[in-house]
Amino acid sequence: GENVEQHPSTLSVQEGDSAVIKCTYSDSASNYFPWYKQELGKGPQLIIDIRSNVGEKKDQRIAVTLNKTAKHFSLHITETQPEDSAVYFCAASLYGQNFVFGPGTRLSVLP
Amino acid sequence: DTGVSQDPRHKITKRGQNVTFRCDPISEHNRLYWYRQTLGQGPEFLTYFQNEAQLEKSRLLSDRFSAERPKGSFSTLEIQRTEQGDSAMYLCASTLPGDGYTFGSGTRLTVV
């Protein structure tokens, strides 16, 4: 079955700097890759996603890149703000079914 | 529609007791998922429904766990004879096929 690895497990950046989180997946058939942000005591919230027919997608300060050959995808957050502090999860799936999540990255944005 | 609702938010139970959680999905979503999340880990798939049909169950879902989605609307997850290892956050999500999940806020279960 699918296995998703995520690095780093913790990340601290200064406010205004960029943050990058990387994930790798094992099943080459996976074709949908969402990213979720989880704040303390809340459920994960979808922040951006990418499908396998696209190499990059941007939404304001957030971007995701996908390298199908290498089976990895990355989340890029620019101009980080304190409210970006949270745990971020990547996931992989086939046609949006039964997401397999990575272990998470705890991002701290220091003022 | 205000999103996915889960009830209760927190549940403390004694080992050996039965517990039941409820999830109300977004009304137009026909798929409903249950995930379990332990501290410091990503959510792990338990089971999912398309309308009222339960289409897949994870090996994580032992015989003590049962889920239902009568009439394809709300869903319940029951855990019988709870064990301390069942302590976790139980997350419900709903979606349309091919889209990202919308998660609820979860039910945090503590078994003492």
Coordinates of C-alpha atoms in Angstrom, one line a residue:
Chain A
G1 CA 0.0 0.0 0.0
E2 CA 0.9 3.7 -0.1
N3 CA 3.4 5.1 2.3
V4 CA 4.0 8.8 2.8
E5 CA 7.1 10.3 4.5
Q6 CA 7.4 13.9 5.5
H7 CA 10.3 16.1 6.5
P8 CA 11.2 17.9 8.6
S9 CA 9.2 16.9 11.6
T10 CA 9.7 20.4 13.2
L11 CA 10.5 23.7 11.5
S12 CA 11.2 27.1 13.0
V13 CA 11.4 30.2 10.8
Q14 CA 11.5 33.9 11.5
E15 CA 8.4 35.9 10.5
G16 CA 8.7 37.0 6.9
D17 CA 11.0 34.1 5.9
S18 CA 9.9 31.2 3.7
A19 CA 9.1 27.6 4.9
V20 CA 9.4 24.5 2.8
I21 CA 8.0 21.0 3.8
K22 CA 8.8 18.0 1.7
C23 CA 6.9 14.7 1.2
T24 CA 7.7 11.5 -0.7
Y25 CA 5.2 8.8 -1.6
S26 CA 5.7 5.2 -2.6
D27 CA 2.7 4.3 -4.9
S28 CA 3.3 5.7 -8.4
A29 CA -0.4 5.3 -9.1
S30 CA -1.3 8.0 -6.6
N31 CA -2.6 11.1 -8.4
Y32 CA -4.0 13.5 -5.9
F33 CA -1.9 15.3 -3.2
P34 CA -3.6 17.6 -0.7
W35 CA -2.0 19.6 2.1
Y36 CA -3.7 20.2 5.4
K37 CA -3.1 22.6 8.3
Q38 CA -4.1 21.6 11.8
E39 CA -4.3 24.0 14.7
L40 CA -4.5 22.8 18.3
G41 CA -7.8 21.2 19.1
K42 CA -9.1 21.4 15.6
G43 CA -9.6 19.1 12.7
P44 CA -7.2 19.4 9.7
Q45 CA -8.1 22.1 7.2
L46 CA -7.4 21.7 3.5
I47 CA -5.1 24.6 2.4
I48 CA -4.0 23.5 -1.1
D49 CA -4.0 20.4 -3.4
I50 CA -2.4 19.3 -6.6
R51 CA -3.3 16.6 -9.1
S52 CA -0.7 14.6 -11.0
N53 CA -1.3 16.3 -14.4
V54 CA 0.0 19.6 -12.9
G55 CA 3.6 20.4 -11.8
E56 CA 2.9 23.4 -9.6
K57 CA 0.0 25.3 -8.1
K58 CA 0.0 28.6 -6.2
D59 CA -2.6 30.3 -4.0
Q60 CA -1.4 33.6 -2.7
R61 CA 1.5 32.9 -0.2
I62 CA 1.2 29.1 -0.6
A63 CA 2.5 26.9 -3.4
V64 CA 2.9 23.2 -4.0
T65 CA 5.2 21.5 -6.4
L66 CA 5.0 17.9 -7.7
N67 CA 7.7 15.7 -9.2
K68 CA 6.0 12.6 -10.4
T69 CA 9.2 10.9 -11.5
A70 CA 10.9 11.3 -8.1
K71 CA 7.6 10.7 -6.3
H72 CA 7.9 13.8 -4.1
F73 CA 5.9 17.0 -3.6
S74 CA 6.6 20.1 -1.5
L75 CA 4.7 22.8 0.2
H76 CA 6.2 26.3 0.0
I77 CA 5.0 29.1 2.3
T78 CA 6.4 32.6 1.6
E79 CA 6.3 35.7 3.8
T80 CA 5.4 33.6 6.8
Q81 CA 3.2 35.1 9.6
P82 CA 2.7 34.0 13.2
E83 CA -0.8 32.7 12.3
D84 CA 0.9 30.2 9.9
S85 CA 2.2 28.3 13.1
A86 CA 0.5 24.9 13.1
V87 CA 1.0 21.3 12.2
Y88 CA 1.0 20.6 8.4
F89 CA 0.2 17.2 6.9
C90 CA 0.7 16.1 3.4
A91 CA -1.3 13.2 1.9
A92 CA -1.4 11.0 -1.2
S93 CA -4.3 9.2 -2.8
L94 CA -5.7 7.7 -5.9
Y95 CA -8.6 9.7 -7.2
G96 CA -9.3 11.2 -3.8
Q97 CA -10.0 8.0 -2.0
N98 CA -8.6 6.9 1.3
F99 CA -5.9 9.5 1.8
V100 CA -2.6 8.3 3.3
F101 CA -1.2 11.0 5.5
G102 CA 2.4 11.8 6.4
P103 CA 3.4 12.1 10.0
G104 CA 3.2 15.9 10.1
T105 CA 5.5 18.9 10.4
R106 CA 5.2 21.3 13.3
L107 CA 5.9 24.8 11.9
S108 CA 6.7 27.6 14.3
V109 CA 6.9 31.2 13.0
L110 CA 8.9 33.3 15.4
P111 CA 8.0 37.0 15.6
Chain B
D1 CA -24.5 24.3 5.9
T2 CA -21.8 25.0 8.5
G3 CA -19.4 22.1 7.7
V4 CA -18.8 18.7 9.3
S5 CA -20.1 18.4 12.9
Q6 CA -18.9 15.8 15.4
D7 CA -20.4 15.0 18.7
P8 CA -19.2 14.8 21.4
R9 CA -16.0 16.9 21.3
H10 CA -14.6 15.0 24.3
K11 CA -15.4 11.7 25.9
I12 CA -13.8 10.2 28.9
T13 CA -14.7 6.6 29.6
K14 CA -13.7 3.7 31.8
R15 CA -12.0 0.7 30.2
G16 CA -14.5 -1.9 29.1
Q17 CA -17.3 0.6 28.5
N18 CA -18.9 1.1 25.1
V19 CA -18.8 4.5 23.4
T20 CA -20.6 6.0 20.3
F21 CA -19.6 9.0 18.3
R22 CA -21.7 10.9 15.8
C23 CA -20.7 12.7 12.6
D24 CA -23.0 15.0 10.5
P25 CA -21.4 15.6 7.1
I26 CA -21.9 18.4 4.7
S27 CA -25.3 17.6 3.2
E28 CA -24.3 17.4 -0.5
H29 CA -21.3 15.2 0.2
N30 CA -21.9 11.5 -0.5
R31 CA -18.7 10.2 0.9
L32 CA -18.0 10.0 4.6
Y33 CA -14.7 8.9 6.2
W34 CA -13.6 8.0 9.7
Y35 CA -9.9 8.5 10.6
R36 CA -8.1 8.1 13.9
Q37 CA -5.3 10.4 15.0
T38 CA -2.9 9.8 17.9
L39 CA -0.7 12.4 19.4
G40 CA 2.1 13.5 17.1
Q41 CA 0.9 11.4 14.2
G42 CA -1.0 11.9 11.0
P43 CA -4.6 10.7 10.7
E44 CA -5.0 7.0 9.9
F45 CA -7.8 5.7 7.8
L46 CA -10.5 3.6 9.5
T47 CA -13.4 3.2 7.1
Y48 CA -15.5 5.0 4.5
F49 CA -19.0 5.2 3.2
Q50 CA -20.4 6.2 -0.1
N51 CA -24.0 7.1 0.6
E52 CA -25.2 4.3 3.0
A53 CA -22.8 1.6 1.8
Q54 CA -19.6 0.9 3.8
L55 CA -17.1 0.3 1.0
E56 CA -13.8 -0.2 2.8
K57 CA -12.5 -1.0 6.3
S58 CA -9.0 -0.7 7.5
R59 CA -7.2 -3.6 9.3
L60 CA -7.0 -1.0 12.2
L61 CA -10.8 -1.5 12.6
S62 CA -11.0 -4.4 15.0
D63 CA -14.2 -6.4 15.7
R64 CA -14.8 -4.0 18.6
F65 CA -15.4 -1.2 16.1
S66 CA -18.5 -0.7 14.1
A67 CA -19.7 2.1 11.9
E68 CA -23.0 2.9 10.3
R69 CA -24.4 5.5 8.0
P70 CA -28.2 4.9 7.8
K71 CA -29.9 6.6 5.0
G72 CA -26.6 8.0 3.8
S73 CA -26.7 11.0 6.1
F74 CA -25.1 11.1 9.5
S75 CA -22.8 8.4 10.6
T76 CA -22.0 6.7 14.0
L77 CA -18.8 5.0 15.1
E78 CA -19.2 2.7 18.1
I79 CA -16.3 1.2 20.1
Q80 CA -17.2 -1.8 22.3
R81 CA -15.3 -2.8 25.4
T82 CA -12.9 0.1 25.1
E83 CA -9.2 -0.3 25.8
Q84 CA -6.6 2.2 26.8
G85 CA -5.1 1.9 23.3
D86 CA -8.3 3.3 21.8
S87 CA -7.5 6.7 23.3
A88 CA -7.1 9.0 20.3
M89 CA -8.8 11.7 18.3
Y90 CA -11.5 10.3 16.0
L91 CA -12.0 12.4 12.9
C92 CA -14.8 12.4 10.5
A93 CA -14.5 13.9 7.0
S94 CA -16.9 14.2 4.1
T95 CA -16.3 14.9 0.4
L96 CA -17.5 14.5 -3.1
P97 CA -15.5 11.9 -5.2
G98 CA -12.2 13.3 -6.3
D99 CA -12.2 16.3 -4.0
G100 CA -10.3 17.1 -0.8
Y101 CA -11.8 16.1 2.5
T102 CA -13.6 18.5 4.8
F103 CA -12.8 17.4 8.3
G104 CA -14.8 17.9 11.5
S105 CA -13.2 19.1 14.7
G106 CA -13.0 15.5 16.0
T107 CA -13.9 13.6 19.1
R108 CA -11.2 13.2 21.6
L109 CA -11.5 9.9 23.4
T110 CA -9.7 9.2 26.7
V111 CA -10.0 5.7 28.1
V112 CA -9.1 5.5 31.8

